[in-house]
Amino acid sequence: MLTERHLQIFIALAEEQHFGDAARVVGITQPPLSQGLRRLEALVGAKLFERGAGRVELTPAGAALLPYARRALTSIEELHQAAVARDPEGPEIRLGLAPEVPPSAGAAVAAAAGAVIPGSRVTVVTASTSSLINQVTTGRLTLAAVLHPVVLDGLEAGPVSLLPTWALAPAGFVDEEVVGLRQLKGLPVAIRPRTEAPAARDLFLDTLALHRPTGGTVVVTDERAGLAMAAAGQAIVVTADPALTAPGVTRHRLADDPLPLRLRLVWSRTRTPFLRPNDVMAQLTEALVAS
């Protein structure tokens, strides 16, 4: 079946004449773009591009079909716009946020989502990265800010954003404002359960072990529990929330920022046709970083 994605790939390749550039325009990587082109050529029964030295050029058949593809894609976009315009309440954007997303970052993404889609209604839920991926895949959420790395299960994803982190330690545990992880020995680092984001947790633990061979970890339900343990002198918390604090806890910048919070936005192209990678995701990602 000919899809909107096929049309986007066809037009992007015709305009960019380069697989890598076309993939960035469409918002995917090169392998699915090449696969999409092969499917499109099978559907229309003609070779659309000549390939060579990283560049592509339209074949006579491709040049003949390109105007029809442009008109078809324009019609689909007009259909989406008309459907949104007929909804008296506007489209609902169901945004999911991983618990590690700082409140300021989550608020910035929610505000940007509402601003870039006029008349939209934004609702927000918080859940683990694993749960958010499932909810986006099944259509219960429009998009989500999740921890990276994560298995995407066919979802689209924006670029990875790195948010700086701080170490929250019991008062008097270390004196320096900027510390290395090796200086934070003697207490476990509080972490959330691995099942919430297995790949991201493994990367965090591997990096932590590399820079801090001793000290171990302790599993906590959330950052509030970790903060309470830090205040009690029993743990260290690594957080990207610049406002997280408590009496009896001091904040320290981590030297060279070895444990940044890695976030990315994910969404389903097929379930959320009104979201466009170029005109929406770039602004949402910018809001995430700017926060």
CSV table of C-alpha atoms in Angstrom, one decimal:
chain,number,residue,atom,x,y,z
A,1,MET,CA,0.0,0.0,0.0
A,2,LEU,CA,1.3,3.4,-0.9
A,3,THR,CA,1.7,5.5,2.2
A,4,GLU,CA,2.4,9.1,3.2
A,5,ARG,CA,5.9,8.0,4.2
A,6,HIS,CA,6.6,6.7,0.7
A,7,LEU,CA,5.7,10.1,-0.8
A,8,GLN,CA,7.9,11.9,1.7
A,9,ILE,CA,10.9,9.7,0.9
A,10,PHE,CA,10.3,10.1,-2.9
A,11,ILE,CA,10.1,13.9,-2.7
A,12,ALA,CA,13.0,14.3,-0.2
A,13,LEU,CA,15.3,12.2,-2.4
A,14,ALA,CA,14.3,14.1,-5.5
A,15,GLU,CA,15.1,17.4,-3.8
A,16,GLU,CA,18.2,16.5,-1.8
A,17,GLN,CA,19.7,14.0,-4.3
A,18,HIS,CA,21.5,12.3,-1.4
A,19,PHE,CA,20.4,9.5,0.9
A,20,GLY,CA,21.8,11.0,4.1
A,21,ASP,CA,20.4,14.4,3.5
A,22,ALA,CA,17.0,13.0,2.5
A,23,ALA,CA,16.9,10.8,5.6
A,24,ARG,CA,17.5,13.9,7.8
A,25,VAL,CA,14.7,15.8,6.0
A,26,VAL,CA,12.2,12.9,6.5
A,27,GLY,CA,13.4,12.4,10.1
A,28,ILE,CA,14.6,8.8,9.8
A,29,THR,CA,18.0,7.0,9.3
A,30,GLN,CA,19.3,5.8,6.0
A,31,PRO,CA,18.4,2.1,6.2
A,32,PRO,CA,14.6,2.6,6.6
A,33,LEU,CA,14.8,5.3,3.9
A,34,SER,CA,16.4,2.9,1.5
A,35,GLN,CA,13.9,0.2,2.4
A,36,GLY,CA,11.1,2.6,1.9
A,37,LEU,CA,12.4,3.6,-1.6
A,38,ARG,CA,12.6,-0.1,-2.6
A,39,ARG,CA,9.0,-0.7,-1.5
A,40,LEU,CA,7.8,2.4,-3.4
A,41,GLU,CA,9.6,1.3,-6.5
A,42,ALA,CA,8.0,-2.1,-6.2
A,43,LEU,CA,4.6,-0.6,-5.7
A,44,VAL,CA,4.8,1.7,-8.8
A,45,GLY,CA,6.6,-0.9,-10.9
A,46,ALA,CA,9.4,1.4,-12.0
A,47,LYS,CA,12.9,2.4,-11.0
A,48,LEU,CA,12.7,6.0,-9.7
A,49,PHE,CA,16.3,6.9,-9.1
A,50,GLU,CA,19.8,6.1,-10.5
A,51,ARG,CA,22.3,5.6,-7.7
A,52,GLY,CA,26.0,6.4,-7.7
A,53,ALA,CA,28.8,7.7,-5.5
A,54,GLY,CA,26.4,8.6,-2.7
A,55,ARG,CA,24.2,10.8,-5.0
A,56,VAL,CA,20.9,9.9,-6.7
A,57,GLU,CA,19.2,11.3,-9.8
A,58,LEU,CA,15.7,10.9,-11.0
A,59,THR,CA,15.1,8.4,-13.8
A,60,PRO,CA,12.7,9.4,-16.6
A,61,ALA,CA,10.0,7.5,-14.8
A,62,GLY,CA,10.8,9.2,-11.5
A,63,ALA,CA,10.7,12.6,-13.1
A,64,ALA,CA,7.3,11.8,-14.7
A,65,LEU,CA,5.8,10.6,-11.3
A,66,LEU,CA,7.3,13.4,-9.1
A,67,PRO,CA,4.5,16.0,-9.8
A,68,TYR,CA,1.9,13.4,-8.9
A,69,ALA,CA,3.7,12.6,-5.7
A,70,ARG,CA,3.8,16.3,-4.7
A,71,ARG,CA,0.1,16.8,-5.3
A,72,ALA,CA,-0.7,13.6,-3.4
A,73,LEU,CA,1.3,14.7,-0.4
A,74,THR,CA,-0.2,18.2,-0.5
A,75,SER,CA,-3.6,16.6,-0.5
A,76,ILE,CA,-2.8,14.4,2.5
A,77,GLU,CA,-1.5,17.4,4.5
A,78,GLU,CA,-4.6,19.4,3.6
A,79,LEU,CA,-6.7,16.5,4.8
A,80,HIS,CA,-4.8,16.5,8.2
A,81,GLN,CA,-5.3,20.3,8.5
A,82,ALA,CA,-9.0,20.1,7.7
A,83,ALA,CA,-9.5,17.3,10.2
A,84,VAL,CA,-7.8,19.4,12.9
A,85,ALA,CA,-9.8,22.5,12.0
A,86,ARG,CA,-13.1,20.6,12.4
A,87,ASP,CA,-12.3,19.5,15.9
A,88,PRO,CA,-13.8,22.2,18.1
A,89,GLU,CA,-11.5,21.3,21.0
A,90,GLY,CA,-8.4,21.0,18.8
A,91,PRO,CA,-6.1,18.0,18.7
A,92,GLU,CA,-5.1,16.4,22.0
A,93,ILE,CA,-1.4,16.0,22.5
A,94,ARG,CA,-0.8,13.3,25.2
A,95,LEU,CA,2.7,13.9,26.4
A,96,GLY,CA,4.6,11.3,28.5
A,97,LEU,CA,7.6,12.3,30.7
A,98,ALA,CA,10.1,9.9,32.3
A,99,PRO,CA,10.4,10.6,36.1
A,100,GLU,CA,14.0,11.7,35.6
A,101,VAL,CA,13.0,14.7,33.4
A,102,PRO,CA,13.4,17.8,35.5
A,103,PRO,CA,10.2,19.7,36.1
A,104,SER,CA,11.4,22.8,34.2
A,105,ALA,CA,12.3,20.6,31.1
A,106,GLY,CA,9.0,18.8,31.2
A,107,ALA,CA,7.1,22.2,31.4
A,108,ALA,CA,9.1,23.6,28.5
A,109,VAL,CA,8.3,20.6,26.3
A,110,ALA,CA,4.6,20.8,27.2
A,111,ALA,CA,4.5,24.5,26.5
A,112,ALA,CA,6.3,24.0,23.1
A,113,ALA,CA,4.0,21.2,22.1
A,114,GLY,CA,1.0,23.4,22.7
A,115,ALA,CA,2.6,26.4,20.9
A,116,VAL,CA,3.6,24.6,17.7
A,117,ILE,CA,0.2,23.0,17.1
A,118,PRO,CA,-2.4,25.8,17.3
A,119,GLY,CA,-5.5,25.0,19.2
A,120,SER,CA,-4.1,21.8,20.7
A,121,ARG,CA,-4.8,20.5,24.2
A,122,VAL,CA,-1.9,19.1,26.1
A,123,THR,CA,-2.2,16.4,28.8
A,124,VAL,CA,0.8,15.1,30.6
A,125,VAL,CA,1.5,11.8,32.4
A,126,THR,CA,4.6,10.5,34.1
A,127,ALA,CA,5.8,6.9,33.8
A,128,SER,CA,8.9,4.8,33.4
A,129,THR,CA,10.7,4.9,30.1
A,130,SER,CA,9.6,1.2,29.4
A,131,SER,CA,6.0,2.1,30.1
A,132,LEU,CA,6.1,5.3,28.0
A,133,ILE,CA,7.5,3.4,25.0
A,134,ASN,CA,4.7,0.9,25.2
A,135,GLN,CA,2.1,3.7,25.5
A,136,VAL,CA,3.4,5.5,22.5
A,137,THR,CA,3.5,2.3,20.5
A,138,THR,CA,-0.1,1.5,21.3
A,139,GLY,CA,-1.3,5.0,20.7
A,140,ARG,CA,-2.2,5.9,24.3
A,141,LEU,CA,0.4,8.7,24.1
A,142,THR,CA,1.2,11.1,21.3
A,143,LEU,CA,4.9,11.5,22.2
A,144,ALA,CA,7.1,11.1,25.2
A,145,ALA,CA,10.5,12.3,26.6
A,146,VAL,CA,12.3,9.1,27.5
A,147,LEU,CA,15.8,8.0,28.7
A,148,HIS,CA,18.3,7.1,26.0
A,149,PRO,CA,19.4,4.5,25.0
A,150,VAL,CA,16.2,2.6,24.6
A,151,VAL,CA,14.7,0.0,22.2
A,152,LEU,CA,12.4,2.1,20.0
A,153,ASP,CA,10.3,-0.8,18.6
A,154,GLY,CA,9.7,1.0,15.3
A,155,LEU,CA,9.0,4.4,16.8
A,156,GLU,CA,10.4,7.7,15.4
A,157,ALA,CA,12.8,9.6,17.6
A,158,GLY,CA,14.4,13.0,17.8
A,159,PRO,CA,18.0,13.7,18.5
A,160,VAL,CA,19.5,12.8,21.9
A,161,SER,CA,19.7,15.8,24.3
A,162,LEU,CA,22.3,15.8,27.1
A,163,LEU,CA,21.3,17.5,30.4
A,164,PRO,CA,24.0,18.2,32.9
A,165,THR,CA,23.8,16.5,36.3
A,166,TRP,CA,24.8,17.2,39.9
A,167,ALA,CA,25.7,15.0,42.8
A,168,LEU,CA,23.7,15.5,45.9
A,169,ALA,CA,25.7,14.4,48.9
A,170,PRO,CA,25.2,14.6,52.7
A,171,ALA,CA,26.4,17.9,54.1
A,172,GLY,CA,30.1,17.7,54.9
A,173,PHE,CA,30.7,14.6,52.9
A,174,VAL,CA,32.9,16.5,50.5
A,175,ASP,CA,34.0,20.1,50.5
A,176,GLU,CA,34.7,20.9,46.9
A,177,GLU,CA,32.0,22.5,44.7
A,178,VAL,CA,33.2,20.5,41.7
A,179,VAL,CA,34.0,16.8,42.4
A,180,GLY,CA,35.1,13.7,40.5
A,181,LEU,CA,33.2,10.5,41.0
A,182,ARG,CA,36.1,8.9,42.7
A,183,GLN,CA,35.9,11.5,45.5
A,184,LEU,CA,32.3,10.3,46.2
A,185,LYS,CA,33.4,7.0,47.7
A,186,GLY,CA,32.1,5.5,50.9
A,187,LEU,CA,28.4,5.8,50.1
A,188,PRO,CA,26.2,4.1,47.5
A,189,VAL,CA,24.7,6.0,44.6
A,190,ALA,CA,20.9,5.9,44.6
A,191,ILE,CA,19.4,4.5,41.4
A,192,ARG,CA,15.9,3.7,40.2
A,193,PRO,CA,14.9,0.1,39.3
A,194,ARG,CA,16.6,-1.3,36.2
A,195,THR,CA,13.3,-2.5,34.8
A,196,GLU,CA,12.1,1.1,34.3
A,197,ALA,CA,14.8,1.7,31.6
A,198,PRO,CA,17.1,-1.3,31.2
A,199,ALA,CA,19.5,0.1,28.5
A,200,ALA,CA,19.8,3.5,30.1
A,201,ARG,CA,20.4,2.0,33.5
A,202,ASP,CA,23.1,-0.3,32.2
A,203,LEU,CA,24.9,2.6,30.5
A,204,PHE,CA,24.7,4.6,33.8
A,205,LEU,CA,26.0,1.7,35.8
A,206,ASP,CA,28.8,0.9,33.4
A,207,THR,CA,29.9,4.6,33.3
A,208,LEU,CA,29.6,4.8,37.1
A,209,ALA,CA,31.8,1.7,37.6
A,210,LEU,CA,34.4,3.0,35.1
A,211,HIS,CA,34.8,6.3,37.1
A,212,ARG,CA,34.0,5.0,40.6
A,213,PRO,CA,35.0,1.3,41.0
A,214,THR,CA,33.9,1.1,44.6
A,215,GLY,CA,30.9,2.3,46.6
A,216,GLY,CA,28.1,0.4,44.9
A,217,THR,CA,24.5,1.4,44.4
A,218,VAL,CA,21.2,1.3,46.2
A,219,VAL,CA,17.8,1.0,44.5
A,220,VAL,CA,15.2,3.7,45.4
A,221,THR,CA,11.7,4.2,44.1
A,222,ASP,CA,12.2,7.8,43.0
A,223,GLU,CA,14.5,10.9,43.5
A,224,ARG,CA,12.6,12.0,46.6
A,225,ALA,CA,13.5,8.7,48.3
A,226,GLY,CA,17.1,9.2,47.2
A,227,LEU,CA,17.1,12.7,48.5
A,228,ALA,CA,15.8,11.5,51.9
A,229,MET,CA,18.6,8.9,52.0
A,230,ALA,CA,21.2,11.6,51.2
A,231,ALA,CA,19.8,13.8,53.9
A,232,ALA,CA,20.1,10.9,56.3
A,233,GLY,CA,23.8,10.4,55.3
A,234,GLN,CA,23.2,7.1,53.6
A,235,ALA,CA,23.4,7.7,49.8
A,236,ILE,CA,24.4,10.0,47.0
A,237,VAL,CA,22.0,11.1,44.3
A,238,VAL,CA,22.8,12.0,40.7
A,239,THR,CA,20.2,14.3,39.3
A,240,ALA,CA,19.5,16.7,36.4
A,241,ASP,CA,17.0,18.7,38.4
A,242,PRO,CA,18.6,22.0,39.3
A,243,ALA,CA,16.0,22.7,42.0
A,244,LEU,CA,16.2,19.4,43.9
A,245,THR,CA,17.6,20.1,47.3
A,246,ALA,CA,16.9,19.5,51.0
A,247,PRO,CA,18.4,20.6,54.4
A,248,GLY,CA,21.5,18.5,55.2
A,249,VAL,CA,22.3,18.0,51.5
A,250,THR,CA,24.9,19.8,49.4
A,251,ARG,CA,25.0,20.1,45.6
A,252,HIS,CA,28.2,19.4,43.7
A,253,ARG,CA,29.0,19.7,40.0
A,254,LEU,CA,30.5,16.5,38.6
A,255,ALA,CA,33.8,17.1,36.9
A,256,ASP,CA,33.6,16.6,33.1
A,257,ASP,CA,29.9,15.7,33.5
A,258,PRO,CA,30.5,11.9,33.1
A,259,LEU,CA,26.8,11.0,33.8
A,260,PRO,CA,24.6,13.4,31.8
A,261,LEU,CA,20.9,12.7,31.6
A,262,ARG,CA,20.3,11.5,28.1
A,263,LEU,CA,16.8,12.3,26.8
A,264,ARG,CA,15.0,12.0,23.5
A,265,LEU,CA,11.5,12.5,22.2
A,266,VAL,CA,9.8,9.5,20.7
A,267,TRP,CA,6.5,9.3,18.7
A,268,SER,CA,4.7,7.2,16.2
A,269,ARG,CA,4.5,8.5,12.7
A,270,THR,CA,1.6,6.3,11.8
A,271,ARG,CA,-0.5,7.1,14.9
A,272,THR,CA,0.2,10.8,15.0
A,273,PRO,CA,0.1,12.2,11.5
A,274,PHE,CA,-0.3,15.8,12.6
A,275,LEU,CA,3.2,15.7,14.1
A,276,ARG,CA,5.9,16.7,11.6
A,277,PRO,CA,9.6,16.0,12.5
A,278,ASN,CA,10.8,19.2,10.8
A,279,ASP,CA,8.4,21.8,12.1
A,280,VAL,CA,7.5,20.3,15.5
A,281,MET,CA,10.2,18.0,16.8
A,282,ALA,CA,13.0,20.5,16.3
A,283,GLN,CA,11.1,23.0,18.4
A,284,LEU,CA,10.3,20.5,21.1
A,285,THR,CA,13.9,19.3,21.3
A,286,GLU,CA,15.1,22.9,21.5
A,287,ALA,CA,12.7,23.5,24.4
A,288,LEU,CA,14.1,20.4,26.1
A,289,VAL,CA,17.7,21.6,25.8
A,290,ALA,CA,17.0,25.2,26.6
A,291,SER,CA,15.2,24.3,29.9
